[in-house]
Amino acid sequence: PGSDLQVCIPKGSTCCSRKMEEKYQAAARLNMEQLLQSASTELKFLVIQNAAVFQEAFEIVVRHARNFTNSMFRTHYQSMGPRALKFVGELFTDVSLYILGSDISVNDMINEFFDSLFPLVYSHLINPGFPDPSVEMTECLRAARRDLKVFGNYPKMMMTQVSKSLQATRVFLQALNLGIEVINTTDHLKFSKDCGRALLKMWYCSHCHGLVLAKPCASYCGVVMQGCLAGVVEIDNHWREYIGSLEGLTKGMHGIYDMEHVLLNLFSLVRDAIVYVQKNEGKLSTTISRLCGHTQQRQYRSANYPEDLFVDKKVLKMTHIEQEETLLSRRRELITKLKSHSSFYSSLPEYICKHSSAVQNDTLCWNGQEVMERYSPQITRNGAKAQPGNHEVKMKGSEPVISQIIDKLKHINQV
């Protein structure tokens, strides 16, 4: 036996056959995959858990914001209430979809909201008692809304605040999901033939020499891992930058870049916009009559709108400070924990050697050929560029999946 072995070539007789060598080869690859996955367990859980927590938290904020806006309509504009709620619902559905990555324009969703709202405001507040406007009249009112800027500058303010805050939220979630994708990719890498042979030689060829208890020398293991993981280690700089970018993004998520702050105060912007229409109703009514050919007399003026329209905005503000603090501190906590994993990719070779029973002091250990009294290491550095001199694993070009992941990290780091 032994004459047909391809990797574990014996110096004398051996107990291994070609079939056994193939089984050892499969075991070596499995061993490597399991070690990689155990290395990333904590980091992977951290990112997956936070991606889920933040997505849910953002959905809760959207739900609260919708409820606040609905309450405002119910409290102050009961006549419009039921219909207005439909438009509020549509607006916040679009907001949710946008956060999750839908290809939808924030300006369009806000324009649509105010376009739909104006015919309601007109028929219920400016012309109360007037029958529902016809389809033609509604279309004319929708067009007039933009041409006459009937809500003043409020739609524009809302667009600015909502687009800035939602963009930050969306990028934050995309970045967390990319983090999961990066770790999943490196967890399930397919290793080159050369790497597979080197792993077999390091972990199992000693068995073919009858040295079942022999353990690989740590420095020898280091050389093999640096060769096998050269492509993975290339991710290191981009991973560090990714954590830095995420930190920059979270630091910037305040004021109009904080979706909580913006969305939970939207109701007051909508209300101010409606009050603006009412304050200008005289001039507006004349212009609309001229534009939309509406000649029917109003049954009574709306000048006597109740004083409570102008109550202090604080009345509706609910105590969302606690939740705001929680989300802010949660983001900070995530960044702190991620920073402790910033050298994850560069330290992978060392991690795997430590956790695969390599002999740390390099004495009486397996060097791939025999058990040595002392192993004198060849010094190699991490990364693909440093590997041409690696005698254990021949380097081929960069893995396509690694290149793709690096490109995605570069892209998110520039957003």
Coordinates of C-alpha atoms in Angstrom, one line a residue:
P1 CA 0.0 0.0 0.0
G2 CA 1.0 3.6 -0.4
S3 CA 2.3 3.6 -3.9
D4 CA -0.8 5.4 -5.2
L5 CA -0.8 8.1 -2.6
Q6 CA -0.7 11.6 -4.0
V7 CA 0.0 13.8 -1.0
C8 CA 0.9 11.7 2.0
I9 CA 3.8 10.1 0.2
P10 CA 5.6 7.8 2.8
K11 CA 9.3 7.4 3.3
G12 CA 8.8 3.7 4.2
S13 CA 5.7 1.6 4.5
T14 CA 2.3 3.1 5.3
C15 CA -1.0 2.0 6.5
C16 CA -2.8 4.5 4.2
S17 CA -4.5 3.7 0.9
R18 CA -5.6 6.2 -1.8
K19 CA -9.2 5.9 -0.6
M20 CA -8.1 6.7 3.0
E21 CA -6.2 9.7 1.7
E22 CA -9.3 10.9 -0.1
K23 CA -11.3 10.6 3.1
Y24 CA -8.7 12.5 5.1
Q25 CA -8.7 15.1 2.4
A26 CA -12.5 15.6 2.8
A27 CA -12.1 15.6 6.6
A28 CA -9.4 18.3 6.4
R29 CA -11.6 20.6 4.3
L30 CA -14.5 20.1 6.6
N31 CA -12.3 20.8 9.6
M32 CA -11.2 24.1 8.0
E33 CA -14.8 25.1 7.3
Q34 CA -15.9 24.4 10.8
L35 CA -12.9 26.3 12.3
L36 CA -13.7 29.3 10.1
Q37 CA -17.4 29.2 11.2
S38 CA -16.5 28.9 14.8
A39 CA -14.1 31.9 14.4
S40 CA -16.9 34.1 13.2
T41 CA -19.7 32.9 15.5
E42 CA -19.7 35.8 17.9
L43 CA -19.2 38.5 15.2
K44 CA -21.9 37.0 13.0
F45 CA -24.4 36.8 15.8
L46 CA -23.6 40.5 16.8
V47 CA -24.3 41.7 13.2
I48 CA -27.4 39.5 12.5
Q49 CA -29.0 40.3 15.9
N50 CA -28.4 44.1 15.4
A51 CA -29.7 44.1 11.9
A52 CA -32.9 42.5 13.1
V53 CA -33.2 44.7 16.2
F54 CA -32.7 48.0 14.2
Q55 CA -35.1 46.9 11.4
E56 CA -37.8 46.2 14.0
A57 CA -37.0 49.4 15.9
F58 CA -37.3 51.5 12.7
E59 CA -40.6 49.8 11.9
I60 CA -41.9 50.7 15.4
V61 CA -40.9 54.3 14.9
V62 CA -42.8 54.4 11.6
R63 CA -45.8 52.9 13.3
H64 CA -45.7 55.5 16.1
A65 CA -45.3 58.3 13.6
R66 CA -48.3 57.1 11.6
N67 CA -50.3 56.9 14.9
F68 CA -49.3 60.4 15.9
T69 CA -50.3 61.8 12.6
N70 CA -53.6 59.9 12.7
S71 CA -54.3 61.2 16.2
M72 CA -53.7 64.7 15.0
F73 CA -56.3 64.4 12.3
R74 CA -58.8 62.7 14.6
T75 CA -58.3 65.4 17.3
H76 CA -58.3 68.5 15.2
Y77 CA -59.9 67.7 11.8
Q78 CA -62.6 65.2 12.6
S79 CA -64.5 65.9 9.4
M80 CA -61.5 65.0 7.3
G81 CA -60.5 62.2 9.6
P82 CA -61.4 58.9 7.9
R83 CA -60.3 60.0 4.4
A84 CA -57.1 61.6 5.7
L85 CA -56.2 58.4 7.5
K86 CA -56.1 56.6 4.1
F87 CA -53.5 59.1 2.8
V88 CA -51.5 59.0 6.0
G89 CA -51.4 55.2 5.8
E90 CA -50.2 55.3 2.2
L91 CA -47.5 57.8 3.1
F92 CA -46.1 55.7 5.9
T93 CA -46.3 52.5 3.9
D94 CA -44.1 54.1 1.3
V95 CA -41.7 55.3 4.1
S96 CA -41.4 51.7 5.4
L97 CA -40.8 50.3 1.9
Y98 CA -38.1 53.0 1.2
I99 CA -36.3 52.1 4.4
L100 CA -36.2 48.4 3.3
G101 CA -34.6 49.5 0.0
S102 CA -37.6 50.0 -2.3
D103 CA -36.9 52.0 -5.5
I104 CA -39.2 54.8 -4.5
S105 CA -38.7 58.6 -4.4
V106 CA -39.2 60.4 -1.1
N107 CA -40.2 63.6 -3.0
D108 CA -42.8 61.7 -5.0
M109 CA -44.4 60.1 -1.8
I110 CA -44.6 63.5 -0.1
N111 CA -46.0 65.3 -3.2
E112 CA -48.6 62.5 -3.6
F113 CA -49.6 63.0 0.1
F114 CA -50.1 66.7 -0.2
D115 CA -51.7 66.4 -3.6
S116 CA -54.3 64.0 -2.1
L117 CA -54.7 66.1 1.1
F118 CA -55.5 69.4 -0.6
P119 CA -58.9 68.5 -2.1
L120 CA -59.9 67.3 1.4
V121 CA -58.7 70.4 3.1
Y122 CA -60.4 72.5 0.5
S123 CA -63.8 70.8 0.7
H124 CA -63.8 70.4 4.5
L125 CA -62.1 73.4 5.8
I126 CA -62.2 76.1 3.2
N127 CA -65.6 75.2 1.8
P128 CA -67.4 73.2 4.5
G129 CA -70.8 72.1 3.6
F130 CA -69.9 72.0 -0.1
P131 CA -70.5 68.6 -1.7
D132 CA -67.5 66.4 -2.5
P133 CA -65.6 67.8 -5.4
S134 CA -66.1 66.0 -8.8
V135 CA -63.2 64.0 -10.3
E136 CA -62.4 67.0 -12.6
M137 CA -62.5 69.4 -9.7
T138 CA -60.3 67.1 -7.6
E139 CA -57.7 66.9 -10.4
C140 CA -57.8 70.7 -10.8
L141 CA -57.3 71.1 -7.0
R142 CA -54.4 68.6 -7.1
A143 CA -52.7 70.6 -9.8
A144 CA -53.4 73.9 -8.1
R145 CA -51.8 72.6 -4.9
R146 CA -48.3 72.6 -6.5
D147 CA -48.8 75.7 -8.8
L148 CA -50.1 77.9 -6.0
K149 CA -47.9 76.4 -3.2
V150 CA -51.0 76.3 -1.1
F151 CA -49.2 74.6 1.8
G152 CA -46.4 77.2 1.7
N153 CA -42.9 75.8 2.2
Y154 CA -44.0 72.9 4.4
P155 CA -43.9 70.1 1.7
K156 CA -40.4 71.2 0.8
M157 CA -39.3 71.2 4.5
M158 CA -40.8 67.8 4.9
M159 CA -39.0 66.4 1.8
T160 CA -35.7 67.7 3.0
Q161 CA -36.0 66.2 6.5
V162 CA -37.6 62.9 5.4
S163 CA -35.2 62.2 2.6
K164 CA -32.1 63.0 4.6
S165 CA -33.2 60.9 7.7
L166 CA -34.5 58.0 5.7
Q167 CA -31.4 57.9 3.5
A168 CA -29.2 57.6 6.6
T169 CA -31.5 54.9 8.0
R170 CA -31.6 52.9 4.8
V171 CA -27.7 53.0 4.3
F172 CA -27.3 51.9 8.0
L173 CA -29.5 48.9 7.4
Q174 CA -27.9 48.1 4.1
A175 CA -24.5 48.3 5.7
L176 CA -25.5 45.8 8.4
N177 CA -26.9 43.4 5.9
L178 CA -23.7 43.7 3.9
G179 CA -21.8 42.8 7.0
I180 CA -23.8 39.6 7.2
E181 CA -23.1 38.9 3.6
V182 CA -19.3 39.4 4.0
I183 CA -19.2 37.0 7.0
N184 CA -21.4 34.4 5.2
T185 CA -19.2 34.5 2.2
T186 CA -15.9 33.9 4.1
D187 CA -17.6 31.3 6.2
H188 CA -18.3 29.1 3.1
L189 CA -15.3 29.7 1.0
K190 CA -14.2 26.9 -1.4
F191 CA -10.5 26.4 -0.9
S192 CA -8.0 25.8 -3.8
K193 CA -6.7 22.3 -4.6
D194 CA -3.3 23.4 -3.3
C195 CA -4.7 24.6 0.0
G196 CA -6.7 21.3 0.4
R197 CA -3.5 19.3 -0.1
A198 CA -1.6 21.5 2.4
L199 CA -4.4 21.0 5.0
L200 CA -4.4 17.2 4.4
K201 CA -0.6 17.2 4.8
M202 CA -0.7 19.2 8.0
W203 CA -3.6 17.5 9.8
Y204 CA -3.7 14.0 8.6
C205 CA -0.5 12.8 6.8
S206 CA 1.1 12.0 10.1
H207 CA -1.6 9.3 10.6
C208 CA -0.3 7.5 7.5
H209 CA 3.1 7.4 9.2
G210 CA 1.5 5.8 12.2
L211 CA 1.9 9.0 14.2
V212 CA -1.7 9.4 15.2
L213 CA -0.9 11.7 18.2
A214 CA 1.5 14.0 16.4
K215 CA 0.3 17.6 16.3
P216 CA 1.4 20.2 13.7
C217 CA 3.9 22.9 14.7
A218 CA 2.3 26.2 15.2
S219 CA 4.6 28.1 12.9
Y220 CA 4.1 25.5 10.2
C221 CA 0.3 25.8 10.7
G222 CA 0.8 29.6 10.4
V223 CA 2.5 29.3 7.0
V224 CA -0.3 27.0 5.7
M225 CA -3.0 29.2 6.9
Q226 CA -1.4 32.4 5.5
G227 CA -1.4 30.6 2.2
C228 CA -4.9 29.2 2.4
L229 CA -6.4 32.5 3.8
A230 CA -4.3 34.9 1.7
G231 CA -7.4 36.1 -0.2
V232 CA -9.5 36.4 2.9
V233 CA -6.9 38.4 4.7
E234 CA -7.1 40.9 1.8
I235 CA -10.5 41.9 3.1
D236 CA -8.9 43.2 6.3
N237 CA -8.4 46.8 5.4
H238 CA -11.8 47.1 3.8
W239 CA -13.4 45.5 6.8
R240 CA -11.7 48.1 9.1
E241 CA -12.9 50.9 6.8
Y242 CA -16.4 49.4 6.9
I243 CA -16.5 49.6 10.7
G244 CA -15.1 53.2 10.5
S245 CA -17.8 54.1 7.9
L246 CA -20.5 52.6 10.1
E247 CA -19.3 54.6 13.0
G248 CA -19.3 57.8 11.0
L249 CA -22.8 57.1 9.8
T250 CA -24.2 56.5 13.3
K251 CA -22.5 59.6 14.6
G252 CA -24.3 61.6 11.9
M253 CA -27.7 60.2 12.7
H254 CA -29.1 63.1 14.7
G255 CA -31.2 66.2 13.9
I256 CA -32.6 65.9 10.4
Y257 CA -30.5 62.8 9.8
D258 CA -32.3 61.0 12.6
M259 CA -35.4 59.3 11.4
E260 CA -36.9 59.1 14.9
H261 CA -36.6 62.8 15.4
V262 CA -38.0 63.6 12.0
L263 CA -40.8 61.0 11.7
L264 CA -42.2 61.4 15.2
N265 CA -42.5 65.2 14.5
L266 CA -44.1 64.9 11.1
F267 CA -47.6 65.3 12.4
S268 CA -46.8 68.9 13.6
L269 CA -45.4 69.8 10.1
V270 CA -48.5 68.4 8.5
R271 CA -50.6 70.4 10.9
D272 CA -48.7 73.6 10.3
A273 CA -49.1 73.1 6.6
I274 CA -52.9 72.8 7.0
V275 CA -53.0 75.9 9.3
Y276 CA -51.1 77.8 6.6
V277 CA -53.8 77.0 4.1
Q278 CA -56.5 78.2 6.5
K279 CA -54.7 81.4 7.2
N280 CA -54.6 82.2 3.5
E281 CA -58.0 80.9 2.7
G282 CA -59.5 84.2 1.5
K283 CA -57.0 84.8 -1.2
L284 CA -56.8 81.1 -2.0
S285 CA -60.5 80.7 -2.4
T286 CA -60.7 83.5 -5.0
T287 CA -57.8 82.0 -7.0
I288 CA -59.1 78.5 -6.9
S289 CA -62.6 79.7 -8.0
R290 CA -61.0 81.4 -11.0
L291 CA -58.6 78.4 -11.8
C292 CA -61.0 75.5 -11.3
G293 CA -64.2 77.3 -12.3
H294 CA -65.9 76.7 -9.0
T295 CA -68.8 79.1 -8.8
Q296 CA -71.1 77.5 -6.3
Q297 CA -71.5 79.7 -3.2
R298 CA -70.1 78.4 0.1
Q299 CA -72.8 77.7 2.6
Y300 CA -70.9 79.2 5.5
R301 CA -67.5 80.7 6.0
S302 CA -64.8 78.7 7.7
A303 CA -63.2 81.7 9.4
N304 CA -64.6 80.5 12.6
Y305 CA -62.3 77.5 12.8
P306 CA -61.8 76.6 16.5
E307 CA -59.1 78.2 18.5
D308 CA -57.8 74.8 19.5
L309 CA -56.2 74.5 16.0
F310 CA -53.4 76.7 17.3
V311 CA -52.8 74.9 20.6
D312 CA -49.3 74.4 21.6
K313 CA -47.7 71.5 19.6
K314 CA -46.4 70.0 22.8
V315 CA -49.9 68.6 23.5
L316 CA -49.4 65.8 21.0
K317 CA -45.8 65.1 21.7
M318 CA -45.5 61.8 23.4
T319 CA -42.6 60.8 25.5
H320 CA -40.4 59.2 22.9
I321 CA -37.2 60.5 24.5
E322 CA -36.6 57.2 26.2
Q323 CA -36.8 55.3 23.0
E324 CA -34.6 57.8 21.2
E325 CA -31.9 57.4 23.9
T326 CA -32.2 53.6 23.7
L327 CA -31.7 53.6 19.9
L328 CA -28.8 56.0 20.1
S329 CA -27.1 54.0 22.9
R330 CA -27.8 50.8 21.1
R331 CA -26.0 52.2 18.0
R332 CA -23.0 53.3 20.1
E333 CA -22.9 49.9 21.8
L334 CA -22.9 48.1 18.4
I335 CA -20.0 50.2 17.1
T336 CA -18.0 49.6 20.3
K337 CA -18.5 45.8 19.9
L338 CA -17.7 45.9 16.2
K339 CA -14.5 47.7 16.8
S340 CA -13.3 44.8 19.0
H341 CA -13.7 42.7 15.8
S342 CA -11.9 45.1 13.5
S343 CA -8.9 42.8 13.1
F344 CA -11.1 39.8 12.6
Y345 CA -9.8 39.0 9.1
S346 CA -6.1 39.6 9.7
S347 CA -6.2 37.4 12.9
L348 CA -7.9 34.4 11.2
P349 CA -4.7 32.4 10.5
E350 CA -3.6 32.8 14.1
Y351 CA -7.1 31.9 15.4
I352 CA -7.3 28.7 13.4
C353 CA -3.9 27.5 14.4
K354 CA -4.7 28.2 18.1
H355 CA -7.9 26.2 17.8
S356 CA -6.6 23.3 15.8
S357 CA -4.3 21.8 18.5
A358 CA -1.1 23.1 16.9
V359 CA 2.0 22.9 19.2
Q360 CA 2.6 26.5 20.2
N361 CA 6.3 26.3 21.1
D362 CA 7.2 24.4 17.9
T363 CA 8.9 21.5 19.7
L364 CA 8.3 17.8 19.0
C365 CA 5.8 18.6 16.4
W366 CA 4.8 17.6 12.9
N367 CA 6.2 19.7 10.0
G368 CA 4.3 17.9 7.2
Q369 CA 7.1 15.3 6.6
E370 CA 8.1 14.1 10.1
V371 CA 8.0 14.9 13.7
M372 CA 10.8 17.4 14.5
E373 CA 12.5 18.3 17.7
R374 CA 12.4 21.9 16.8
Y375 CA 10.7 23.6 13.9
S376 CA 12.4 26.6 12.4
P377 CA 9.7 28.7 10.8
Q378 CA 9.9 30.4 7.4
I379 CA 8.7 33.9 8.1
T380 CA 5.7 34.9 5.9
R381 CA 3.4 37.8 6.2
N382 CA -0.4 37.9 5.8
G383 CA -2.1 38.7 2.5
A384 CA -2.0 37.6 -1.1
K385 CA 1.0 39.8 -2.1
A386 CA 3.2 38.2 0.6
Q387 CA 2.5 34.6 -0.5
P388 CA 4.7 34.0 -3.6
G389 CA 7.4 32.7 -1.3
N390 CA 5.1 30.4 0.6
H391 CA 6.4 26.8 0.0
E392 CA 3.3 25.1 1.5
V393 CA 0.5 26.7 -0.6
K394 CA 0.9 28.0 -4.1
M395 CA -1.1 31.2 -4.6
K396 CA -3.4 31.6 -7.5
G397 CA -5.2 34.8 -8.5
S398 CA -7.7 36.4 -6.1
E399 CA -10.9 34.5 -5.5
P400 CA -13.8 36.0 -7.5
V401 CA -16.2 35.9 -4.5
I402 CA -13.5 37.8 -2.4
S403 CA -13.1 40.4 -5.1
Q404 CA -16.9 40.9 -5.2
I405 CA -17.1 41.3 -1.5
I406 CA -14.3 43.8 -1.5
D407 CA -16.0 45.8 -4.2
K408 CA -19.2 45.9 -2.2
L409 CA -17.3 47.0 0.9
K410 CA -15.6 49.7 -1.1
H411 CA -19.0 50.9 -2.4
I412 CA -20.6 51.1 1.0
N413 CA -17.5 52.8 2.5
Q414 CA -18.0 55.6 -0.1
V415 CA -21.7 56.2 0.5

